[in-house]
XYZ file of C-alpha atoms in Angstrom:
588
model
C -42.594 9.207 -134.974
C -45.536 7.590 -136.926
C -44.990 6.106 -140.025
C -46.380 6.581 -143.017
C -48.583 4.391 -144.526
C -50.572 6.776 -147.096
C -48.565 5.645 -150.403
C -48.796 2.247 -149.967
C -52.718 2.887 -149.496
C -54.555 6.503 -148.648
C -57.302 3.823 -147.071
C -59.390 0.607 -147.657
C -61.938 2.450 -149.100
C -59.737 4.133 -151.324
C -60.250 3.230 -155.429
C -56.563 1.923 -155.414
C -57.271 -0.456 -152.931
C -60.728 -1.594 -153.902
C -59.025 -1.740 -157.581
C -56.231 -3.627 -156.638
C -57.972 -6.287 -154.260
C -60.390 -6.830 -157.089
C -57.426 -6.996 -159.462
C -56.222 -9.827 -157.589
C -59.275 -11.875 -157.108
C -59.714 -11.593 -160.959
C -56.071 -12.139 -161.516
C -55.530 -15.653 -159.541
C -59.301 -16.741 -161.209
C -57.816 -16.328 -164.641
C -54.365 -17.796 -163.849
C -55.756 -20.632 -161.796
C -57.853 -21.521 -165.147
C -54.836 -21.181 -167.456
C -53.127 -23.565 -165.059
C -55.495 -26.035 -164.706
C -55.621 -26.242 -169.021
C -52.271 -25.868 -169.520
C -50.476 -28.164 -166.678
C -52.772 -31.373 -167.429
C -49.715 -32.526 -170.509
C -45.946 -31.736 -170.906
C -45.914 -29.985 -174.097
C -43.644 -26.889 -174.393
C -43.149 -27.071 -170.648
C -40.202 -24.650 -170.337
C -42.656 -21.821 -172.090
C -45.297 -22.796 -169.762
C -43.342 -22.838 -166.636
C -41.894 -19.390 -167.814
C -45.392 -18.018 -168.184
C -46.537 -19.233 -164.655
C -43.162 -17.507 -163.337
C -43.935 -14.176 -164.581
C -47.769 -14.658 -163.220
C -46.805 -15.682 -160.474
C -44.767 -12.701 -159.330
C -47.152 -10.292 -160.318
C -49.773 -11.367 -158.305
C -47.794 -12.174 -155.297
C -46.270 -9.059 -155.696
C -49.985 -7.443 -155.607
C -51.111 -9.813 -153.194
C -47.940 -8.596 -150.969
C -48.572 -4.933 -150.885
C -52.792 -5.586 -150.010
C -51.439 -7.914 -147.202
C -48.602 -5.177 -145.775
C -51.113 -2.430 -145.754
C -53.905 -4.246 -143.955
C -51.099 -6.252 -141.749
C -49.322 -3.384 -141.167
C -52.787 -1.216 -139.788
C -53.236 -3.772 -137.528
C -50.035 -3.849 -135.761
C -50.335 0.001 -135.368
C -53.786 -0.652 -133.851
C -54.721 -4.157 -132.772
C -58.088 -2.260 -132.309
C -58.918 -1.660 -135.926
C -61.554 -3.799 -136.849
C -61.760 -2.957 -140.429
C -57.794 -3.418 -140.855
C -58.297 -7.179 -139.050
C -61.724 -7.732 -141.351
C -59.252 -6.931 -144.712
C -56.358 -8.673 -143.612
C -58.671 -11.694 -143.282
C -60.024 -11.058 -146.580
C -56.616 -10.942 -148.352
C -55.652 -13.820 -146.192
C -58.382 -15.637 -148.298
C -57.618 -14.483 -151.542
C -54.330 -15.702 -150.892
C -55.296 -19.226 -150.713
C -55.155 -19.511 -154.046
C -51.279 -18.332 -154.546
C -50.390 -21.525 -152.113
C -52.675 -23.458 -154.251
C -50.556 -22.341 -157.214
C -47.351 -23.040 -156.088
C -48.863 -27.021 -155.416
C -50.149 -27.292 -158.593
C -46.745 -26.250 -159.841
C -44.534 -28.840 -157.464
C -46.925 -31.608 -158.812
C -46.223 -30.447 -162.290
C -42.326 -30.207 -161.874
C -42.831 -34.010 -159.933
C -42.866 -35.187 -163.265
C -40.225 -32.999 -165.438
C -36.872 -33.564 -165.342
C -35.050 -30.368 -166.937
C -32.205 -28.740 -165.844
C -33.163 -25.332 -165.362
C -29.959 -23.789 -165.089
C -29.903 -24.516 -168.968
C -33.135 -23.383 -170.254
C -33.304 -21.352 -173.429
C -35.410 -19.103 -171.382
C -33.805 -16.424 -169.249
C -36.646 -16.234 -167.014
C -36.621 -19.792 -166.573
C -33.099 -19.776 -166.226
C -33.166 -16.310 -163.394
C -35.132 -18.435 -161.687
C -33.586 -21.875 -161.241
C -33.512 -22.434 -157.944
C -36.646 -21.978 -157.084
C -37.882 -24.455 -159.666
C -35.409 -26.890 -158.422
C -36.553 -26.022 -154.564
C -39.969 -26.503 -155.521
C -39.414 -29.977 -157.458
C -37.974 -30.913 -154.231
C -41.141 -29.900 -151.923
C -43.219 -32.107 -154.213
C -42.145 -35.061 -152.525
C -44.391 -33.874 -149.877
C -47.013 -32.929 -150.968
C -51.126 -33.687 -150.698
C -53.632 -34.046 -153.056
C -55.129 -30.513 -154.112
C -58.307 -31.063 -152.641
C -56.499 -31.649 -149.361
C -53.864 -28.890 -149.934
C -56.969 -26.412 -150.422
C -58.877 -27.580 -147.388
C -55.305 -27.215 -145.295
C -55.201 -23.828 -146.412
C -58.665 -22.756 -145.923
C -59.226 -24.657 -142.730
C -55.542 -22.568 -141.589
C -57.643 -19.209 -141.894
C -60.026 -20.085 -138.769
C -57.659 -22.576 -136.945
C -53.635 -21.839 -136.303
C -53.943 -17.322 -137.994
C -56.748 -17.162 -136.118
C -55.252 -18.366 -133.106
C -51.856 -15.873 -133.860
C -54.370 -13.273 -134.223
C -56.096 -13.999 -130.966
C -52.787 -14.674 -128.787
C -51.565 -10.814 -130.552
C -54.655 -9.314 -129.439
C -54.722 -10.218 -125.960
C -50.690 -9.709 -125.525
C -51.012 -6.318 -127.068
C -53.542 -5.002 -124.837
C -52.594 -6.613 -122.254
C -51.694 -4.226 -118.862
C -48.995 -4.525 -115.718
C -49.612 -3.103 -112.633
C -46.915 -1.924 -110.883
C -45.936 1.256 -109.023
C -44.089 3.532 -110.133
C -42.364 6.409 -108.320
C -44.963 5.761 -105.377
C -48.057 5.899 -107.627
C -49.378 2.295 -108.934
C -49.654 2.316 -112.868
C -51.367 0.137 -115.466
C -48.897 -0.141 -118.304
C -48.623 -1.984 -121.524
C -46.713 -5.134 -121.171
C -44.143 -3.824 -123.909
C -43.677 -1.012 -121.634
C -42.469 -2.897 -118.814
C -40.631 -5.771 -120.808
C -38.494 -2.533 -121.827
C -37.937 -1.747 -117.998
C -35.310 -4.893 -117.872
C -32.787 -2.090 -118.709
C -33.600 0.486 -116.549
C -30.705 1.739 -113.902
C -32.747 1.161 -110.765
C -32.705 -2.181 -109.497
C -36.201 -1.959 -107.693
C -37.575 -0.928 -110.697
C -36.427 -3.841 -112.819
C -37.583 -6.339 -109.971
C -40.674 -4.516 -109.592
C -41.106 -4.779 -113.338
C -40.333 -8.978 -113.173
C -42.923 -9.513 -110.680
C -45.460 -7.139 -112.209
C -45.170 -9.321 -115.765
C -45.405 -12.367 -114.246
C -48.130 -11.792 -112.650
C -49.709 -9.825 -115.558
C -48.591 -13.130 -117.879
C -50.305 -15.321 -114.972
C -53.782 -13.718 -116.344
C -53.767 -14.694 -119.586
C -51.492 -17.577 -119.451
C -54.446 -20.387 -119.771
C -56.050 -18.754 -122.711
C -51.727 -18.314 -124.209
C -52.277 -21.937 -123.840
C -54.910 -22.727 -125.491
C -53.344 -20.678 -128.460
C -49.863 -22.423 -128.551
C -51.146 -26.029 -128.195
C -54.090 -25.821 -130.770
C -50.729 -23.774 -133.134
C -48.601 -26.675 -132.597
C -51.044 -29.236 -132.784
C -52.263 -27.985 -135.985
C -48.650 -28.434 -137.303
C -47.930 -31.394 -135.996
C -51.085 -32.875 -137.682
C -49.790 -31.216 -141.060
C -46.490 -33.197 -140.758
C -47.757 -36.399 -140.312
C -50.064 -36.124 -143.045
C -47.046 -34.692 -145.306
C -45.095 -37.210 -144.050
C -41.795 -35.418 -142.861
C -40.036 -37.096 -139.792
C -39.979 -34.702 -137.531
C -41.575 -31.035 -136.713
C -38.014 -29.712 -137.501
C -36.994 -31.231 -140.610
C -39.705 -28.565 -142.755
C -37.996 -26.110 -140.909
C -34.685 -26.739 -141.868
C -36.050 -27.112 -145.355
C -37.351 -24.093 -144.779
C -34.506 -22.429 -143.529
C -32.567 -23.791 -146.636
C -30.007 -25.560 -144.285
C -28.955 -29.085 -144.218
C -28.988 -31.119 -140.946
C -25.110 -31.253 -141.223
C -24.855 -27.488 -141.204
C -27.640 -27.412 -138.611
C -25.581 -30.013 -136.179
C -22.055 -28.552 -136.319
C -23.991 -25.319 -135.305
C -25.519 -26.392 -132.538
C -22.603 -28.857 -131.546
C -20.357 -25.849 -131.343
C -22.817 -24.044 -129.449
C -23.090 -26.868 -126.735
C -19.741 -26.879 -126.115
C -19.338 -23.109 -125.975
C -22.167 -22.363 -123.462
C -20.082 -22.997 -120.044
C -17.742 -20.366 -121.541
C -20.619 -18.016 -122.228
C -21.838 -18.813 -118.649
C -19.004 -17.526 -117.421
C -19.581 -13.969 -118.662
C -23.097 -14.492 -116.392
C -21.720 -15.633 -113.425
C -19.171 -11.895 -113.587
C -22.127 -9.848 -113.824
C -23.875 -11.438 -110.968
C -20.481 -10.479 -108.867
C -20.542 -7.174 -110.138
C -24.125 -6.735 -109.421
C -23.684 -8.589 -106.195
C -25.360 -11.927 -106.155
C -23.701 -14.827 -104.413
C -26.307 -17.178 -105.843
C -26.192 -16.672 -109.342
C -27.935 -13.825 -111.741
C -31.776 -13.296 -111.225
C -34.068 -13.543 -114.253
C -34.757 -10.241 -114.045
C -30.983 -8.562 -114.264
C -30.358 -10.425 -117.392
C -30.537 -7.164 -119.034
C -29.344 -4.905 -116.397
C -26.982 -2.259 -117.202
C -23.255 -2.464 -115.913
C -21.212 0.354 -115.526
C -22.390 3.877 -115.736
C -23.713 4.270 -119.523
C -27.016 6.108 -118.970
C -27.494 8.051 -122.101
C -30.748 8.635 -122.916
C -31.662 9.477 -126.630
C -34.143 11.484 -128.532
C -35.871 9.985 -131.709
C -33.954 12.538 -133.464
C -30.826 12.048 -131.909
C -30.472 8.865 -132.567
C -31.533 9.351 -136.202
C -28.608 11.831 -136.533
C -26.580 9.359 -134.712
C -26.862 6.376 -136.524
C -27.100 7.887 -139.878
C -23.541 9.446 -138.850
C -21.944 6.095 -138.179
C -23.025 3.869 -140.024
C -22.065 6.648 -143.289
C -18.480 6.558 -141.639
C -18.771 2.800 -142.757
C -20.544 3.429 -146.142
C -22.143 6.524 -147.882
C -24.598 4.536 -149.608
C -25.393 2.562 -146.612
C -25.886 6.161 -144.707
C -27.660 7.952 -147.365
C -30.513 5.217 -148.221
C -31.061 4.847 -143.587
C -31.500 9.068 -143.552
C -33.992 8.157 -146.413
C -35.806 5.664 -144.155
C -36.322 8.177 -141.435
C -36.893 11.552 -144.243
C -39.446 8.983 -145.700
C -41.212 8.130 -142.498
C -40.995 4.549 -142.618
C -40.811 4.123 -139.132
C -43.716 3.997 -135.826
C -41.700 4.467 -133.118
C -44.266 5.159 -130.388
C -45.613 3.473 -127.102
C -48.865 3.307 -127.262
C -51.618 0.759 -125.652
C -52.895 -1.489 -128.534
C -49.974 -0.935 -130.476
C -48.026 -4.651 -131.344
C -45.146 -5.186 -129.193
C -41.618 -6.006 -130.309
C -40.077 -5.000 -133.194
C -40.386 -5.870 -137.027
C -38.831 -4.819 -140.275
C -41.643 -5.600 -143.806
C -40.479 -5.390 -147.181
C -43.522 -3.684 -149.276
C -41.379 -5.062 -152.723
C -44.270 -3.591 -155.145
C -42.823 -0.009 -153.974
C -39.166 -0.914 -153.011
C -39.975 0.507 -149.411
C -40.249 -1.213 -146.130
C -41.701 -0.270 -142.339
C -40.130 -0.629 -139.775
C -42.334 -0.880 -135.802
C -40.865 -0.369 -132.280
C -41.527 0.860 -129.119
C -39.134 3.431 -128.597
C -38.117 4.683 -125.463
C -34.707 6.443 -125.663
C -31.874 3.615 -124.076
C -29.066 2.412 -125.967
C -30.792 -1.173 -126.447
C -33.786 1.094 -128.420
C -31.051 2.624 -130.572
C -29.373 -1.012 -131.316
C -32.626 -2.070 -132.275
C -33.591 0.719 -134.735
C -30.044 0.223 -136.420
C -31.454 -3.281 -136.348
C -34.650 -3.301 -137.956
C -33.083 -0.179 -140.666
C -30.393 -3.296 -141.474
C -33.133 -5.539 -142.269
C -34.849 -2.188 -144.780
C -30.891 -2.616 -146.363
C -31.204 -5.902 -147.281
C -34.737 -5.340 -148.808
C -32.841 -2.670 -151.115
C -29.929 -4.879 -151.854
C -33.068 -7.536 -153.221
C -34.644 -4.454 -154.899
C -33.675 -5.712 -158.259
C -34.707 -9.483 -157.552
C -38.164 -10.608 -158.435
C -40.720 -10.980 -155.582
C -39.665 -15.431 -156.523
C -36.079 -14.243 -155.929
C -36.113 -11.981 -153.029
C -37.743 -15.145 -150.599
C -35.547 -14.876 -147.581
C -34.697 -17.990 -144.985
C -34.853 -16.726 -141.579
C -31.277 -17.442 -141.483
C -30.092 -15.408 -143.788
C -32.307 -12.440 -142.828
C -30.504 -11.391 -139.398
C -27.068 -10.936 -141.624
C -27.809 -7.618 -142.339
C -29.595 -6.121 -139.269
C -26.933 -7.433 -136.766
C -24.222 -6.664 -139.161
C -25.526 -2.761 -138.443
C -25.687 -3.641 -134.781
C -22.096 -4.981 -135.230
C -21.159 -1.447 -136.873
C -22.802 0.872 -134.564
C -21.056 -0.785 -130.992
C -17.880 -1.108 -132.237
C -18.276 2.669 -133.043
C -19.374 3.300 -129.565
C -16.864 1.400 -127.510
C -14.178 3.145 -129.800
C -15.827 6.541 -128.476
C -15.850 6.269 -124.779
C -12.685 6.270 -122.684
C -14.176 6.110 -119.187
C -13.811 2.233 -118.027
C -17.363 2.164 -116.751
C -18.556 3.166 -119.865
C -16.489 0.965 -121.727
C -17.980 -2.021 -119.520
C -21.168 -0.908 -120.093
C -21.137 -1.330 -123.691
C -19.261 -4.252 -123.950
C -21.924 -5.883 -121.290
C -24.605 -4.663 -123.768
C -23.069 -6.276 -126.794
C -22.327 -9.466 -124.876
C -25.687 -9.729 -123.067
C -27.416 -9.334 -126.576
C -25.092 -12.185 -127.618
C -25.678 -14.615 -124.863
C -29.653 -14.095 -125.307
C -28.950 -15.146 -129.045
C -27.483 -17.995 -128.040
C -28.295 -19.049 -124.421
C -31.617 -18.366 -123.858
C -32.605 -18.979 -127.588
C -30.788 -22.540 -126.721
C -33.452 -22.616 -124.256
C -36.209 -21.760 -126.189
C -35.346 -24.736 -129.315
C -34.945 -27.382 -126.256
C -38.649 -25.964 -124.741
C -39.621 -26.050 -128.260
C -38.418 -29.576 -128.887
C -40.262 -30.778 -125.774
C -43.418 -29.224 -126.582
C -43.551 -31.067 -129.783
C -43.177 -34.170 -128.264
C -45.164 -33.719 -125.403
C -47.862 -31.897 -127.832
C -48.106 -35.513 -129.691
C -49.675 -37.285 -126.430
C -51.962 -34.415 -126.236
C -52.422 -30.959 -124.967
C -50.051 -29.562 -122.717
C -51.302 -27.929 -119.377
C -50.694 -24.520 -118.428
C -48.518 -25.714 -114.845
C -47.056 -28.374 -117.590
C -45.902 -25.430 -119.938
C -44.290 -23.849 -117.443
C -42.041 -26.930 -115.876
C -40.752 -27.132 -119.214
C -40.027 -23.846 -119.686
C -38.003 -23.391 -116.557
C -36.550 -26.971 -117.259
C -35.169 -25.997 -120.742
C -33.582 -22.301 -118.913
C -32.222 -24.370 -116.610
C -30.227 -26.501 -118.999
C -29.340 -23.761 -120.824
C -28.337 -21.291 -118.163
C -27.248 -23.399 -116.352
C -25.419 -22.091 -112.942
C -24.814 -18.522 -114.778
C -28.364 -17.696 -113.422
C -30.156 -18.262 -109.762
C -32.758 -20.718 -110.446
C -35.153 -19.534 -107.572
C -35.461 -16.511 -110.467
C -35.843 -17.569 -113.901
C -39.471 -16.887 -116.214
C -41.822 -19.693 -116.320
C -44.044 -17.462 -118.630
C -41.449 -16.802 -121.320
C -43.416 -18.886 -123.672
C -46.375 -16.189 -123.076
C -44.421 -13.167 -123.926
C -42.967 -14.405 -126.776
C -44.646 -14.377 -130.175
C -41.995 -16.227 -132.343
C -44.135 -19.280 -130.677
C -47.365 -18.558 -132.255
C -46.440 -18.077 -135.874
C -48.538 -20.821 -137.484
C -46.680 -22.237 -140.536
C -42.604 -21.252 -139.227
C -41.659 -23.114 -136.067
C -38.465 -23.412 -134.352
C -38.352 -19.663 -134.527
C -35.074 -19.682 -132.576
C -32.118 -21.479 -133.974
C -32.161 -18.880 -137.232
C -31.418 -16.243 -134.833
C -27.955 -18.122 -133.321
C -27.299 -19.363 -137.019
C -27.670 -15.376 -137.777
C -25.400 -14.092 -135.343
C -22.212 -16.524 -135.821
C -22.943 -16.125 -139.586
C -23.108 -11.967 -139.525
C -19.589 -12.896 -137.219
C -18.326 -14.235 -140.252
C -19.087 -11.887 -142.835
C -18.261 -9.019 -140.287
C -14.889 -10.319 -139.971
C -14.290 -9.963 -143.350
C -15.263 -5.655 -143.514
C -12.296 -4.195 -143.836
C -10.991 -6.576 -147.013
C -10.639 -4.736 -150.236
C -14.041 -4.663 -152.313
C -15.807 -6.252 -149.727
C -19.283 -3.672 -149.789
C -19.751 -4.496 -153.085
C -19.318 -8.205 -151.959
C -21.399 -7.695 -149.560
C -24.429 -6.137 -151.349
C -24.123 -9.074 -153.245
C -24.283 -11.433 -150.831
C -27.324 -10.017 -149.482
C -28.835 -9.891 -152.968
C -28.589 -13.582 -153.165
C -29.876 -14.794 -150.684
C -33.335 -15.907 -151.946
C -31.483 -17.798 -154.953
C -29.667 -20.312 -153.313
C -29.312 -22.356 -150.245
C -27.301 -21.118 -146.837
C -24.436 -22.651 -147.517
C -24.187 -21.631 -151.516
C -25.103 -18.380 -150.100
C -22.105 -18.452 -147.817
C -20.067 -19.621 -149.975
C -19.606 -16.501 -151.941
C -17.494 -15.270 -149.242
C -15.620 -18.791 -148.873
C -17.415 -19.346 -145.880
C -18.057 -23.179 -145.192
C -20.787 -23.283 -142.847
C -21.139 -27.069 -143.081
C -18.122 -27.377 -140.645
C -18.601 -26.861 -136.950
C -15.440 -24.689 -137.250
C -16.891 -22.092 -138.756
C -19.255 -22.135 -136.244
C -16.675 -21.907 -133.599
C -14.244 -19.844 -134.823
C -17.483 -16.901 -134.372
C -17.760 -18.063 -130.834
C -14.723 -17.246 -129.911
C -14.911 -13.719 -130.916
C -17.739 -13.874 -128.298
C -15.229 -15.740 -125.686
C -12.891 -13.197 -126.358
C -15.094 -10.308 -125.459
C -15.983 -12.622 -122.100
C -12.342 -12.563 -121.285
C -11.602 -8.665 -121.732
C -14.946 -8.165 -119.993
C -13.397 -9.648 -117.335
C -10.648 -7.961 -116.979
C -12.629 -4.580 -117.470
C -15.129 -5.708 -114.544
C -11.885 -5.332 -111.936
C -11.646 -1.722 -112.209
C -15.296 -0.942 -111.834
């Protein structure tokens, strides 16, 4: 399936588009003139502030469907050159809506209202922002400096992202296949880790390493001019460290951030544990090899169609919730989904909100295994949670990272339990229950590994740029203190900070503790499913999740994230799943 694209945008020629793009650079001329008159005294600030809210979401709402329809061409076809000229365009344009949000943190730097109590409900709806951005004006530049950041972003850190997507996305593996040697998309053979045959997944390791040995100098050059860039911007802002932004970002506090993390450090020998019984199974002496990480166990080899697996999880995850099952059918009847391989198609797999229409798209490469179908149910729970914010403004939908895996591996959470309740076989039951914990351990082992590569990068990034043989010491030094001896260390992927994109996004770094914080926080709430009322608690939870911080968010299900047993009380559902995977593994 290709999605559909045409009522977002028939084209870029199209009047719409035209009309709308020139709608925008009108709009943010206009408003950018209104704020310069009206911010320079304090006189009737609460109208003026509720004036510049209701601006302000317009044209980031406009701004926000131009962007998805030119972003979203491009990932079909990393080829089209008009969809990479727009998107550059828009990028542009969009200079100006960072510029406005400045202008109003050095504005609120000098009010002090409670805007919880506002006379104005607009004001009042939108609280939390205003207080968030009060608190990002302590770090702020002067606007001609926050304007030359921003432009000077366009050609230096996106245009390195765009660059390090281009060559990744066309980039081709040879390896043989069935006798016959093949060029194939990197994608392609990434999704080969879960093939049956052993050779093939081996062959499939050696053929993207050597594929990622290619283009790893000019990765590079992408990741340390990306980092450098940022670590440039924090000095100047002057935060401590490259991760305290993000945890701003993130809307965590470095309390809730350390009892995570603690917990996780002393759960990992556990989780190595459930590495070290796959090896045996498999039958390595010396520890699991990089590249049967995501080798199946047991004897689970459906295969399905697009449309089976439509029908499929539509089915479940209605046994769960109508609602929930009519609006995913409506995702697929709507086309809102590219699900083909294809060379110069994006790899991965990403869910965007298009707010101005309440719709989202969803990309993948799908190729018929039972990780594919995992990740469709995935990406459709992150669509969910863009139609649980449909009634929030664009302001009020904003999203941490954190909180936007609750949804999409809550559906994940739904649609395995379902399964291992369906097969009676105890090969098949191992084989599921070695899927759901090898997604788990990658969530939190190897994305340990990629914060403590991160971490050194930064650091090592300050002295100056990093070598390519430098890059990958510390990538196989940061696996090995995460995998410790769960994996064979004569096997692990030096090039993992190639193949992975989360590195390259230029203003969110640390792209890899969100995803542990989501999966022990979805544990939580997923716990709590079969209480009385709790959809409807749920829904709400996911609508409020760009009006408060993580742990107010959490909160609403008397969740205290702040405390690392929280944290660990999630772990050991995944300990638990260790231990009966154990005890499955003897009778296979």
């Amino acid at each position: 399936m290709k999605w559909d694209l045409s009522n977002i945008y028939t084209s870029f020629e199209s009047a719409e588009f035209q009309k709308d793009l020139s709608e925008l650079e009108l709009g943010l001329a206009e408003f950018m003139e209104w704020v310069e008159e009206n911010f320079s005294n304090d006189e009737s600030t609460e109208s003026k502030i509720a004036y510049f809210l209701e601006r302000l979401n317009v044209l980031s709402l406009l701004a926000s469907k131009l962007q998805a329809y030119a972003s979203l061409t491009l990932s079909a076809d990393t080829n089209n050159a008009l969809a990479a000229q727009y998107l550059d365009i828009i990028r542009k344009k969009m200079v100006n809506l960072s510029l406005l949000r400045v202008k109003l943190r050095r504005y609120l730097s000098a009010v002090d209202l409670d805007w919880e109590l506002s006379t104005i409900q607009n004001v009042r709806e939108h609280a939390f922002f205003l207080k968030e951005q009060k608190l990002l004006s302590k770090y702020l530049l002067s606007d001609a400096e926050e304007k030359v950041l921003s432009l000077m972003r366009l050609t230096g850190s996106n245009a390195w992202n765009n660059l390090y997507h281009k060559i990744t996305s066309n980039l081709l593996c040879e390896i043989e296949v069935d006798g016959e040697i093949m060029k194939l998309p990197l994608m392609r053979v990434r999704n080969m880790a879960h093939e049956p045959s052993r050779q093939l997944r081996e062959k499939a390791y050696f053929a993207e390493l050597s594929a990622c040995e290619g283009i790893a100098d000019t990765v590079a050059q992408c990741l340390n001019s990306i980092k450098g860039e940022f670590l440039t911007e924090v000095s100047l802002r002057g935060y401590e460290n490259p991760l305290q932004p993000m945890l701003m970002e993130n809307r965590i506090t470095s309390e809730t951030f350390n009892a995570m993390m603690e917990a996780v450090k002393e759960s990992i020998p556990k989780l190595r544990n459930y590495l070290k019984l796959k090896a045996s199974i498999l039958g390595y002496e010396d520890g699991l090899p990089w590249y049967e990480l995501l080798a199946p166990v047991g004897s689970f080899e459906k295969r399905w169609t697009f449309d089976e697996a439509r029908k499929y999880i539509v089915e479940r995850l209605a046994e769960f919730s109508a609602e929930l099952g009519v609006f995913v059918d409506g995702a697929f009847e709507k086309r809102w989904i590219d699900a083909e391989t294809r060379p110069g198609k994006r790899g991965g797999a990403f869910c965007t909100s298009i707010k101005a229409l309440n719709e989202s798209r969803i990309l993948m490469s799908f190729d018929g295994t039972l990780e594919n179908v995992l990740t469709l149910a995935h990406e459709l729970g992150h669509a969910f949670h863009n139609y649980c914010l449909r009634n929030e403004t664009f302001l009020n939908s904003t999203t941490p990272a954190t909180l936007a895996e609750t949804a999409s591996i809550f559906n994940e959470m739904l649609l395995i339990d379902r399964i291992k309740e369906e097969v009676v076989e105890p090969r098949q039951k191992i084989s599921v229950l070695e899927k759901e914990l090898s997604d788990a351990v990658q969530v939190i082992v190897d994305i340990y590994s990629r914060y403590l590569f991160e971490s050194e990068v930064f650091e090592r990034r300050r002295r100056g740029p990093i070598g390519t043989a430098d890059l990958r010491e510390i990538m196989i030094r940061a696996q090995k203190e995460a995998y410790g001896d769960g994996l064979n260390e004569k096997f692990l992927h030096p090039y993992a900070w190639v193949v992975k994109s989360h590195y390259y996004y230029p203003t969110f770094h640390f792209y890899n503790f969100p995803y542990t914080f989501g999966l022990l926080f979805a544990l939580g709430v997923y716990a709590q499913k079969d209480e009385p009322g709790f959809f409807e608690k749920y829904k709400r939870l996911l609508a409020s999740t760009g009006k408060g911080t993580a742990e107010e968010v959490a909160k609403n299900l008397g969740m205290d994230i702040t405390k690392k047993e929280f944290w660990k009380s999630s772990l050991r559902v995944i300990e638990e799943k260790i231990n009966e995977f154990e005890v499955l593994s003897r009778s296979v």
